[in-house]
Amino acid sequence: MLRAVYKWVDERLDVTPIWRDVADHEVPEHVNPAHHFSAFIYCFGGLTFFVVMIQILSGMFLAMYYVPDIINAHASVKYLQTEVAMGTIVRGMHHWGASVAIVMLFLHTLRVFFTGSYKNPREFNWIVGVLIFFMMLGLGFTGYLLPWDNKAYFATKVGIQIAESVPFIGSYLATFLQGGDMVGATTIPRFYALHVFFLPAGLLGLLATHFILIRRQGISGPL
């Protein structure tokens, strides 16, 4: 069935050359676990991407039930966990996946640094990777408030106070994040918009750039 569908699409759009150009390329021997045990350290980037895809899919499911206002936010999360089939599992995947993604990305960044993979000609890709790291931190921060419980509220207040301490732009940054003078009714929809629209769009753009550069420059050599 799938083969017939693919053949039908391929006859009209000629997708096979595009797919082969993306997928068919040699992988260096030093990143093949069958030949080198140390090759496992090169898997953190792929694991990060895998977890990010889980975050996107689970987040799409959660967005169908979440209500971004101070009256219904916590109640909608509770309803998701108690009334929706598989809701607890999906929310758990999204909650813990956020931490796993940060850990995997941190390990990937350490691998790139200690193997010298940021050096010529990959300096620009290193910058893109650092931006991806900060984008992931932003997603974690904006998502933390959305359940609208005591822990989320006070943790967000601390985070905004840290942002407010930034020289010159701190007060403007705090006002932008809060949507006003305090964490309240305007903060949740602002964090929700950042978490669901703006930051994911930026992350996907950076990931696309990251993969294109890897494709052009190849995987870096061994230490």
mmCIF file of C-alpha atoms in Angstrom:
data_model
loop_
_atom_site.group_PDB
_atom_site.id
_atom_site.type_symbol
_atom_site.label_atom_id
_atom_site.label_comp_id
_atom_site.label_asym_id
_atom_site.label_seq_id
_atom_site.Cartn_x
_atom_site.Cartn_y
_atom_site.Cartn_z
ATOM 1 C CA MET A 1 0.000 0.000 0.000
ATOM 2 C CA LEU A 2 2.713 2.465 1.028
ATOM 3 C CA ARG A 3 4.846 1.463 -1.950
ATOM 4 C CA ALA A 4 1.917 2.141 -4.296
ATOM 5 C CA VAL A 5 1.287 5.548 -2.720
ATOM 6 C CA TYR A 6 4.979 6.444 -2.951
ATOM 7 C CA LYS A 7 5.094 5.368 -6.609
ATOM 8 C CA TRP A 8 2.003 7.485 -7.365
ATOM 9 C CA VAL A 9 3.556 10.553 -5.714
ATOM 10 C CA ASP A 10 6.967 9.936 -7.286
ATOM 11 C CA GLU A 11 5.522 9.731 -10.785
ATOM 12 C CA ARG A 12 4.023 13.203 -10.364
ATOM 13 C CA LEU A 13 6.599 15.024 -8.232
ATOM 14 C CA ASP A 14 9.822 13.050 -8.894
ATOM 15 C CA VAL A 15 10.746 12.998 -5.185
ATOM 16 C CA THR A 16 13.243 10.114 -5.384
ATOM 17 C CA PRO A 17 16.229 12.256 -6.526
ATOM 18 C CA ILE A 18 15.473 14.758 -3.754
ATOM 19 C CA TRP A 19 15.256 12.028 -1.104
ATOM 20 C CA ARG A 20 18.479 10.376 -2.310
ATOM 21 C CA ASP A 21 20.317 13.690 -2.270
ATOM 22 C CA VAL A 22 19.287 14.173 1.367
ATOM 23 C CA ALA A 23 19.702 10.631 2.695
ATOM 24 C CA ASP A 24 22.360 8.909 0.563
ATOM 25 C CA HIS A 25 25.762 10.004 1.784
ATOM 26 C CA GLU A 26 28.705 8.240 3.332
ATOM 27 C CA VAL A 27 29.166 8.283 7.088
ATOM 28 C CA PRO A 28 32.797 8.536 8.268
ATOM 29 C CA GLU A 29 34.188 5.391 9.875
ATOM 30 C CA HIS A 30 34.938 7.127 13.189
ATOM 31 C CA VAL A 31 31.225 7.731 13.812
ATOM 32 C CA ASN A 32 30.236 4.116 13.147
ATOM 33 C CA PRO A 33 29.668 2.307 16.482
ATOM 34 C CA ALA A 34 30.359 -1.009 14.743
ATOM 35 C CA HIS A 35 33.985 0.063 14.248
ATOM 36 C CA HIS A 36 34.661 2.419 17.159
ATOM 37 C CA PHE A 37 33.051 2.337 20.588
ATOM 38 C CA SER A 38 33.811 6.051 21.006
ATOM 39 C CA ALA A 39 31.466 6.716 18.074
ATOM 40 C CA PHE A 40 28.582 6.758 20.550
ATOM 41 C CA ILE A 41 29.564 10.271 21.602
ATOM 42 C CA TYR A 42 28.567 11.393 18.094
ATOM 43 C CA CYS A 43 24.954 10.232 18.707
ATOM 44 C CA PHE A 44 23.946 13.074 21.046
ATOM 45 C CA GLY A 45 23.035 15.405 18.177
ATOM 46 C CA GLY A 46 20.723 12.845 16.600
ATOM 47 C CA LEU A 47 19.210 11.992 19.986
ATOM 48 C CA THR A 48 18.529 15.677 20.600
ATOM 49 C CA PHE A 49 16.705 15.965 17.282
ATOM 50 C CA PHE A 50 14.688 12.831 18.070
ATOM 51 C CA VAL A 51 13.590 14.231 21.444
ATOM 52 C CA VAL A 52 12.747 17.601 19.846
ATOM 53 C CA MET A 53 10.441 15.814 17.400
ATOM 54 C CA ILE A 54 8.735 14.083 20.342
ATOM 55 C CA GLN A 55 8.339 17.486 22.009
ATOM 56 C CA ILE A 56 6.724 18.961 18.909
ATOM 57 C CA LEU A 57 4.281 16.068 18.451
ATOM 58 C CA SER A 58 3.328 15.857 22.131
ATOM 59 C CA GLY A 59 3.036 19.652 22.282
ATOM 60 C CA MET A 60 0.586 19.641 19.383
ATOM 61 C CA PHE A 61 -1.558 17.185 21.339
ATOM 62 C CA LEU A 62 -1.390 19.272 24.526
ATOM 63 C CA ALA A 63 -2.279 22.470 22.632
ATOM 64 C CA MET A 64 -5.659 20.972 21.682
ATOM 65 C CA TYR A 65 -6.722 21.022 25.344
ATOM 66 C CA TYR A 66 -4.740 23.827 26.952
ATOM 67 C CA VAL A 67 -6.466 27.178 27.623
ATOM 68 C CA PRO A 68 -3.934 30.042 28.014
ATOM 69 C CA ASP A 69 -5.581 32.261 30.626
ATOM 70 C CA ILE A 70 -5.288 32.525 34.396
ATOM 71 C CA ILE A 71 -8.831 31.235 34.975
ATOM 72 C CA ASN A 72 -8.647 28.038 32.941
ATOM 73 C CA ALA A 73 -4.942 27.241 32.500
ATOM 74 C CA HIS A 74 -4.507 25.025 35.564
ATOM 75 C CA ALA A 75 -7.966 23.487 35.170
ATOM 76 C CA SER A 76 -7.264 22.585 31.543
ATOM 77 C CA VAL A 77 -4.020 20.844 32.505
ATOM 78 C CA LYS A 78 -5.847 18.940 35.257
ATOM 79 C CA TYR A 79 -8.580 17.950 32.818
ATOM 80 C CA LEU A 80 -5.954 16.745 30.353
ATOM 81 C CA GLN A 81 -4.366 14.521 32.971
ATOM 82 C CA THR A 82 -7.547 13.124 34.515
ATOM 83 C CA GLU A 83 -10.120 12.977 31.722
ATOM 84 C CA VAL A 84 -8.311 12.687 28.386
ATOM 85 C CA ALA A 85 -7.222 9.231 27.269
ATOM 86 C CA MET A 86 -3.408 8.916 27.434
ATOM 87 C CA GLY A 87 -3.271 12.543 28.566
ATOM 88 C CA THR A 88 -1.080 11.829 31.590
ATOM 89 C CA ILE A 89 1.393 9.875 29.466
ATOM 90 C CA VAL A 90 1.625 12.509 26.744
ATOM 91 C CA ARG A 91 2.027 15.333 29.241
ATOM 92 C CA GLY A 92 4.656 13.304 31.088
ATOM 93 C CA MET A 93 6.541 12.762 27.826
ATOM 94 C CA HIS A 94 6.445 16.495 27.130
ATOM 95 C CA HIS A 95 7.433 17.427 30.698
ATOM 96 C CA TRP A 96 10.384 15.058 31.018
ATOM 97 C CA GLY A 97 11.303 15.373 27.351
ATOM 98 C CA ALA A 98 12.084 19.050 27.920
ATOM 99 C CA SER A 99 14.760 18.112 30.463
ATOM 100 C CA VAL A 100 16.087 15.253 28.336
ATOM 101 C CA ALA A 101 16.416 17.544 25.307
ATOM 102 C CA ILE A 102 18.471 20.063 27.310
ATOM 103 C CA VAL A 103 20.745 17.302 28.670
ATOM 104 C CA MET A 104 21.263 15.740 25.227
ATOM 105 C CA LEU A 105 21.975 19.137 23.682
ATOM 106 C CA PHE A 106 24.428 19.968 26.473
ATOM 107 C CA LEU A 107 26.284 16.677 25.918
ATOM 108 C CA HIS A 108 26.315 17.294 22.161
ATOM 109 C CA THR A 109 27.771 20.766 22.748
ATOM 110 C CA LEU A 110 30.472 19.307 25.005
ATOM 111 C CA ARG A 111 31.336 16.723 22.350
ATOM 112 C CA VAL A 112 31.656 19.411 19.672
ATOM 113 C CA PHE A 113 33.855 21.532 21.946
ATOM 114 C CA PHE A 114 36.205 18.820 23.200
ATOM 115 C CA THR A 115 36.674 17.250 19.746
ATOM 116 C CA GLY A 116 37.443 20.664 18.242
ATOM 117 C CA SER A 117 34.549 20.385 15.789
ATOM 118 C CA TYR A 118 33.850 24.116 16.097
ATOM 119 C CA LYS A 119 37.065 25.061 14.290
ATOM 120 C CA ASN A 120 37.573 26.062 10.656
ATOM 121 C CA PRO A 121 35.482 25.666 8.526
ATOM 122 C CA ARG A 122 32.660 25.046 11.035
ATOM 123 C CA GLU A 123 32.720 28.280 13.060
ATOM 124 C CA PHE A 124 29.368 29.467 11.713
ATOM 125 C CA ASN A 125 27.734 26.144 12.497
ATOM 126 C CA TRP A 126 29.057 26.432 16.065
ATOM 127 C CA ILE A 127 27.345 29.823 16.371
ATOM 128 C CA VAL A 128 24.112 28.315 15.033
ATOM 129 C CA GLY A 129 24.427 25.496 17.576
ATOM 130 C CA VAL A 130 24.855 27.949 20.449
ATOM 131 C CA LEU A 131 21.752 29.826 19.276
ATOM 132 C CA ILE A 132 19.862 26.519 19.220
ATOM 133 C CA PHE A 133 20.963 25.920 22.820
ATOM 134 C CA PHE A 134 19.592 29.292 23.955
ATOM 135 C CA MET A 135 16.415 28.710 21.953
ATOM 136 C CA MET A 136 15.892 25.428 23.800
ATOM 137 C CA LEU A 137 16.431 27.162 27.136
ATOM 138 C CA GLY A 138 13.837 29.743 26.112
ATOM 139 C CA LEU A 139 11.355 27.008 25.271
ATOM 140 C CA GLY A 140 11.929 25.392 28.647
ATOM 141 C CA PHE A 141 11.489 28.693 30.467
ATOM 142 C CA THR A 142 8.310 29.742 28.666
ATOM 143 C CA GLY A 143 6.765 26.301 28.995
ATOM 144 C CA TYR A 144 7.389 26.123 32.738
ATOM 145 C CA LEU A 145 4.766 28.782 33.515
ATOM 146 C CA LEU A 146 1.938 27.291 31.483
ATOM 147 C CA PRO A 147 0.544 24.840 34.123
ATOM 148 C CA TRP A 148 -0.059 27.947 36.277
ATOM 149 C CA ASP A 149 0.555 26.379 39.679
ATOM 150 C CA ASN A 150 2.495 27.838 42.611
ATOM 151 C CA LYS A 151 5.788 26.288 41.537
ATOM 152 C CA ALA A 152 5.461 27.610 37.999
ATOM 153 C CA TYR A 153 4.396 31.081 39.166
ATOM 154 C CA PHE A 154 7.237 31.690 41.619
ATOM 155 C CA ALA A 155 9.877 30.053 39.407
ATOM 156 C CA THR A 156 8.848 32.367 36.564
ATOM 157 C CA LYS A 157 9.018 35.386 38.864
ATOM 158 C CA VAL A 158 12.586 34.445 39.789
ATOM 159 C CA GLY A 159 13.486 33.980 36.126
ATOM 160 C CA ILE A 160 12.061 37.367 35.193
ATOM 161 C CA GLN A 161 13.928 39.005 38.073
ATOM 162 C CA ILE A 162 17.135 37.509 36.692
ATOM 163 C CA ALA A 163 16.269 38.904 33.255
ATOM 164 C CA GLU A 164 15.548 42.283 34.844
ATOM 165 C CA SER A 165 19.097 42.415 36.202
ATOM 166 C CA VAL A 166 20.548 42.516 32.665
ATOM 167 C CA PRO A 167 22.313 45.885 32.225
ATOM 168 C CA PHE A 168 20.561 48.597 30.189
ATOM 169 C CA ILE A 169 17.747 46.437 28.751
ATOM 170 C CA GLY A 170 16.709 44.510 31.871
ATOM 171 C CA SER A 171 13.592 46.523 32.692
ATOM 172 C CA TYR A 172 12.394 46.444 29.079
ATOM 173 C CA LEU A 173 13.025 42.695 28.905
ATOM 174 C CA ALA A 174 11.049 42.081 32.088
ATOM 175 C CA THR A 175 8.131 44.174 30.833
ATOM 176 C CA PHE A 176 8.167 42.338 27.513
ATOM 177 C CA LEU A 177 8.107 38.928 29.184
ATOM 178 C CA GLN A 178 5.444 39.831 31.737
ATOM 179 C CA GLY A 179 3.297 41.802 29.334
ATOM 180 C CA GLY A 180 3.083 44.490 32.002
ATOM 181 C CA ASP A 181 4.360 45.349 35.466
ATOM 182 C CA MET A 182 3.804 41.936 37.067
ATOM 183 C CA VAL A 183 3.300 38.249 36.326
ATOM 184 C CA GLY A 184 -0.421 37.942 35.749
ATOM 185 C CA ALA A 185 -3.224 37.718 33.218
ATOM 186 C CA THR A 186 -1.169 39.034 30.300
ATOM 187 C CA THR A 187 1.844 36.826 31.044
ATOM 188 C CA ILE A 188 0.333 33.430 30.255
ATOM 189 C CA PRO A 189 -0.853 34.233 26.696
ATOM 190 C CA ARG A 190 2.481 35.941 26.023
ATOM 191 C CA PHE A 191 4.477 32.926 27.218
ATOM 192 C CA TYR A 192 2.102 30.629 25.338
ATOM 193 C CA ALA A 193 2.629 32.533 22.077
ATOM 194 C CA LEU A 194 6.402 32.471 22.563
ATOM 195 C CA HIS A 195 6.365 28.775 23.459
ATOM 196 C CA VAL A 196 4.074 27.598 20.667
ATOM 197 C CA PHE A 197 4.754 29.974 17.762
ATOM 198 C CA PHE A 198 7.794 32.251 17.906
ATOM 199 C CA LEU A 199 10.443 30.079 19.571
ATOM 200 C CA PRO A 200 9.548 26.865 17.652
ATOM 201 C CA ALA A 201 9.673 28.803 14.367
ATOM 202 C CA GLY A 202 13.121 30.121 15.259
ATOM 203 C CA LEU A 203 14.250 26.668 16.403
ATOM 204 C CA LEU A 204 13.135 24.959 13.181
ATOM 205 C CA GLY A 205 14.888 27.628 11.111
ATOM 206 C CA LEU A 206 18.121 27.174 13.064
ATOM 207 C CA LEU A 207 17.881 23.382 12.841
ATOM 208 C CA ALA A 208 17.417 23.581 9.078
ATOM 209 C CA THR A 209 20.492 25.825 8.829
ATOM 210 C CA HIS A 210 22.422 23.452 11.099
ATOM 211 C CA PHE A 211 21.605 20.415 8.947
ATOM 212 C CA ILE A 212 22.372 22.215 5.678
ATOM 213 C CA LEU A 213 25.796 23.220 6.998
ATOM 214 C CA ILE A 214 26.502 19.689 8.213
ATOM 215 C CA ARG A 215 25.495 18.397 4.796
ATOM 216 C CA ARG A 216 27.827 20.844 3.027
ATOM 217 C CA GLN A 217 30.804 20.542 5.394
ATOM 218 C CA GLY A 218 30.426 16.902 6.395
ATOM 219 C CA ILE A 219 30.848 15.374 9.844
ATOM 220 C CA SER A 220 33.999 16.539 11.602
ATOM 221 C CA GLY A 221 36.978 14.239 11.914
ATOM 222 C CA PRO A 222 38.074 12.386 15.074
ATOM 223 C CA LEU A 223 39.912 14.088 17.934
#
